Amino acid sequence: MKETFENCIRCTICVENCPVFKVNPEYPGPKQAGPDAERFRLDGIETVDKWITHCTQCKRCDFACPYGVDPSKLILNAQIRYVSKHKKTIPQLLFSNFHYIARLGSFFSIITNIITSLGIIRKLFKLIGLRSDIPFPQFRFKTLQRFRKKSVKTPEYLSNNNQLKKRKVAFFHGCYLNSNAPDEGRMIIAILEHFNITVAIPNQVCCGLPALGNGDLVKAKGFAKKNSKEFAKYIEQGWDIIYSCTSCGHTLIYDYPEILDTKEGELISQNTWNLYEYLLMLKDNGELNFNFTALDKVISYHIPCHLRGRGVPYPAVIIFKEIPNLKMNIQDIDCCGFSGSYGFKEKNKETTDTLGRIAVESLEECKPDIIISDCGACRMQISNFTETQIIDPIQVIFDALEL
Amino acid sequence: MKYDIAVIGSGMSGLMASIYLAEQGLNTAIVSRGDPICSVSSGCIDIAGTGKKTLDSINNFPEEHPYNKVGEKGISYSIQYFLNIMKEEGYDYTGNFEKNRNILTPIGKHRVTSLVPFPMKHADIGKDEAFHIISFKDIKDFFPSYIRGVFPDTSISVFNAGTHTTMGIAAKMDNKDFLSTFITWIKSQKIKQNKIGIPAVLGITKTYEIIKKLEIETGKFFFEIPTLPPSIPGIRLYRSLKSIAEKKGVSFYGSAEITDFKKEKDRIINITIKKPGRPDYVNADAFILATGSFVSGGLFLDKNIFKETVFNLPVYSPVEKEVFNQDFFKLGHPIEKSGILIDNNFNATESAYSNLFIAGSILANSETMKYQCGHGMAIATGIAAAKSAKEYLK
C-alpha cells in the first residue's frame, strides 16, 4: 500500500477539517487544491492560480485524512511553484527573511518598536500589503542568544568540565522566543535546569518555515542546512533537541528530512522533542517528579494546529493534570486563523479575523481566568479578540513549581 | 505510553468502546489513522432493516450476524447508553431503537432509519403533508425542485448567505448577527406552512440554540435535510462523540499508521506508530480492533487475497475468485460478508490473541449495507467488545 495522493477516494473528510474552506468561499478546499489538482499537474497542466495562497498550511487536512494522503504537502509544492512563477509581493519577501528582520529588530529594538507603532509607518504597512490594524510584535533587545553568552554555558565549555548532567538538551528556540518572548525562553531553561538537565543554546537561525510558507524554497533550505549541521553535532555527542514553538518543531521533524531535505534531516527528525513530551518521557522513566503546588484557576487551552498535527495526546495537558485544583478546558476544533505571516497580510484579513473570532468565542465559553497556547502567533491573534490574559503554558508550570 | 486498553479506530464502534471503558475507570487510548466515515454520514443511526419494527428484522437475520452475538438485551443497553451520553453532551437523538422512521432526503424520497439527531425530529413527512423549503443561493448539490417533484405543493424560498458551501453556511449560522438577519428574512417570506425543511446547515456547534431561536421567533417547526458531504450532521455526531471521549479522559493518537506490533505468547504487548521522527509505542493490557471494513482500511483486498491490515488476522470471505464481476455493485455481493470471525467473547476465532477484541464493520457477516444496520451494529458491538475486554482485565 504505497501512500500517495492516488489513495484519495474523495471522501471530503479533509474539507470538513479545513478552517479556510469554512470561512472563505474563494478557496476550494484541500481536496480540490491537493489531490484533485495534482492529477492534472502530473500531466504537466498547472492548475494553480492565486487561490492556492489562501491555504494557511495548518496541516489539519493531513491529520484528518484516513487514507494517508497529505493534501497540505501537495498544496505547499503548488504554492512554491506559483510564487516562483510570479513576482514576489513585498510581504512575501519580508517574511521569507523574517530571521534577519528579527535579528535587526531586536538589536535596534527601542527604535523598531517605536517605528512599527507610528501612524505613518502603519499607513505604509497597508500600502505594501501588510495589516495596519493589528499590533506588530514587539522586539526585545535581550534575546535568548544574547542571554546565553552570560549565563548558559556552551557545550564546548561543558564538555571540558565535568558539569554535564545525565540529560543534555540543545534548545531550538526559533525566532519568536528569541526576539519577541525571551522571558518565556528563560523560564523554559530554568525549569529544565530545575529538573537537573543541562541546557545549551546552540547558534541557530530561523527554522525555515516562514520562507517555506512564502514560497522561497531556496532560502528555507539554506536555513535548514545551517541548523541541521549545528544541531547534528550535539546529537552525535548524545544531546537531545527540544523545542517549544510547535511550528518550528513541526518543521524540524516533518520538513527537514523531506521537503527541506537536509543531509542530517533524518537524524534531527528522530532526536527532536516537544519540551513537554520530553519532560513526560523523563517522568515515565522515573527521572523526575513534578511535585506541583495547587493553582486555583480555570484555564482554557488553545491547541496550535501544528501541535495537533503531531498526533500524540497533548503532552502539556497530561502534565497539567498533576497540578492540584487546576480546571482545564481544551480547544482544538477551531484554528485561530493567524498562521504566522499569513495573518499579517492585508489580503487574508477577513479569513483570519472570522476564524479568530470563532476560536476565541469557543475558548471563552468556560469563562477562563487565563487562556494558554504554545504558539506565539496564536497568542498574538487571540489577544486581538479578548481581554482575558493569554500566556505560554510554560508560565503555568513555572508558577506551579514555585520557581 | 502504557494504557489499560488501546482501541484501534476512531469510528462509531471505537469511540463507543473507548467512552464506555474510560467511564469504567480504565486508562484508555484511541489510535486512529484519520477521521472516520461517520463524520461524512447523514448522522442518523440505522438499527436494522426497512420494516416498521427493527427487532423483527433482527430476528430474521442469519445466525452468524454479529447482532446475534450481542443479543436483544445487549443491543437495547448499548443504544440506550448512546442516547444518554449524547443527551448529556447537548446533541440529543430522537426515536425508539425498536422502531424505524422516515426522513426526507434531498431527492424527495424517504429514507428509513431509526434514531435521528434532534434537528431531524420533524423530518418524517406524511404523504399529503404541506411544508416549505428554504434553500440557499448557489448552494452546492441541493436542488429543492427534486423535492417538489415528489411533493408538488411545496413552496420554496432562497436565502443569499453570501457563501455556497454547507460548511460555510453552517459556520455563519453559529454567528448571532447572521442568525438574526436570517430570521428577519424568514419572517419577511410570510410562509404559510407550519413545517419548514432546510438543508442541514443549522450551525456546527450551536445547533440547539439556533433551532430553539428559530422556532420561538417564527412559530414554525424546522427540520434538517441531510446533504452530500461535507455533511454537517455527520460532523456533529463525530465531534460530539470525540468530545465526550476526551472529557472522560481518553487519550488520542491521530494520523497514526500502525506499522508493527509486539506479542508475547498469546498476548499483544504493544503497537508501533510510524510517522516522521521517532516512532510512538502504545503499550496496553488489552486491545480492541475497530478499524472498519474495506472503505475504512481495516480490510484490504490484494489480488484475491484478503488481509486484515493491523495484526494480519485471518479474514473470512465466501468470495473465492472474480471479486470484480458484473454483480459487484449489487446489494448482497458476497464480499460484504468478508471480515473477522469472532467467538462469544468477541475474540477472533482463528487467532491466538487472548487480549484482542473485535468490533464494528470489520466483523464477518455484518453486511451493513444489505441489512441497513451500520451505526447501530457499530454501537452494539463496540460496547459488547468493550465489556468483554473489561471482563478480561479483571
Coordinates of C-alpha atoms in Angstrom, one line a residue, chain A residues 12 15 18-29 32, chain B residues 136-142 161-173 178 199-201 204 227-232:
Chain A
T12 CA -14.3 15.1 1.8
V15 CA -12.6 19.6 3.6
C18 CA -10.2 22.9 6.6
P19 CA -10.5 26.2 8.5
V20 CA -10.1 28.4 5.4
F21 CA -12.7 26.5 3.4
K22 CA -15.2 27.1 6.2
V23 CA -15.0 30.9 6.0
N24 CA -13.6 31.8 2.6
P25 CA -15.8 30.9 -0.4
E26 CA -12.9 31.7 -2.7
Y27 CA -10.9 28.7 -1.5
P28 CA -12.0 25.3 -3.0
G29 CA -10.6 23.3 0.0
Q32 CA -9.5 20.1 -4.9
Chain B
F136 CA -29.6 29.0 -0.2
K137 CA -28.3 30.9 -3.2
D138 CA -25.7 28.9 -5.2
I139 CA -25.6 26.1 -2.6
K140 CA -23.8 23.1 -4.0
D141 CA -25.7 19.8 -4.6
F142 CA -29.0 20.8 -3.1
A161 CA -26.0 33.6 2.7
G162 CA -23.0 35.1 0.8
T163 CA -21.3 31.7 0.6
H164 CA -22.2 28.5 -1.2
T165 CA -21.0 25.5 0.8
T166 CA -22.8 23.7 3.6
M167 CA -19.7 24.2 5.8
G168 CA -19.6 27.9 5.1
I169 CA -23.3 28.5 5.7
A170 CA -23.3 26.3 8.9
A171 CA -20.3 28.3 10.3
K172 CA -22.2 31.6 9.6
M173 CA -25.3 30.3 11.3
F178 CA -26.1 36.3 10.9
P199 CA -30.6 21.7 4.1
A200 CA -28.6 20.5 7.2
V201 CA -26.7 23.8 7.8
I204 CA -21.9 23.4 13.5
T227 CA -26.8 16.8 2.3
L228 CA -23.8 15.3 0.4
P229 CA -20.5 15.6 2.3
P230 CA -19.4 17.8 3.9
S231 CA -22.3 16.5 6.0
I232 CA -22.9 18.8 9.0

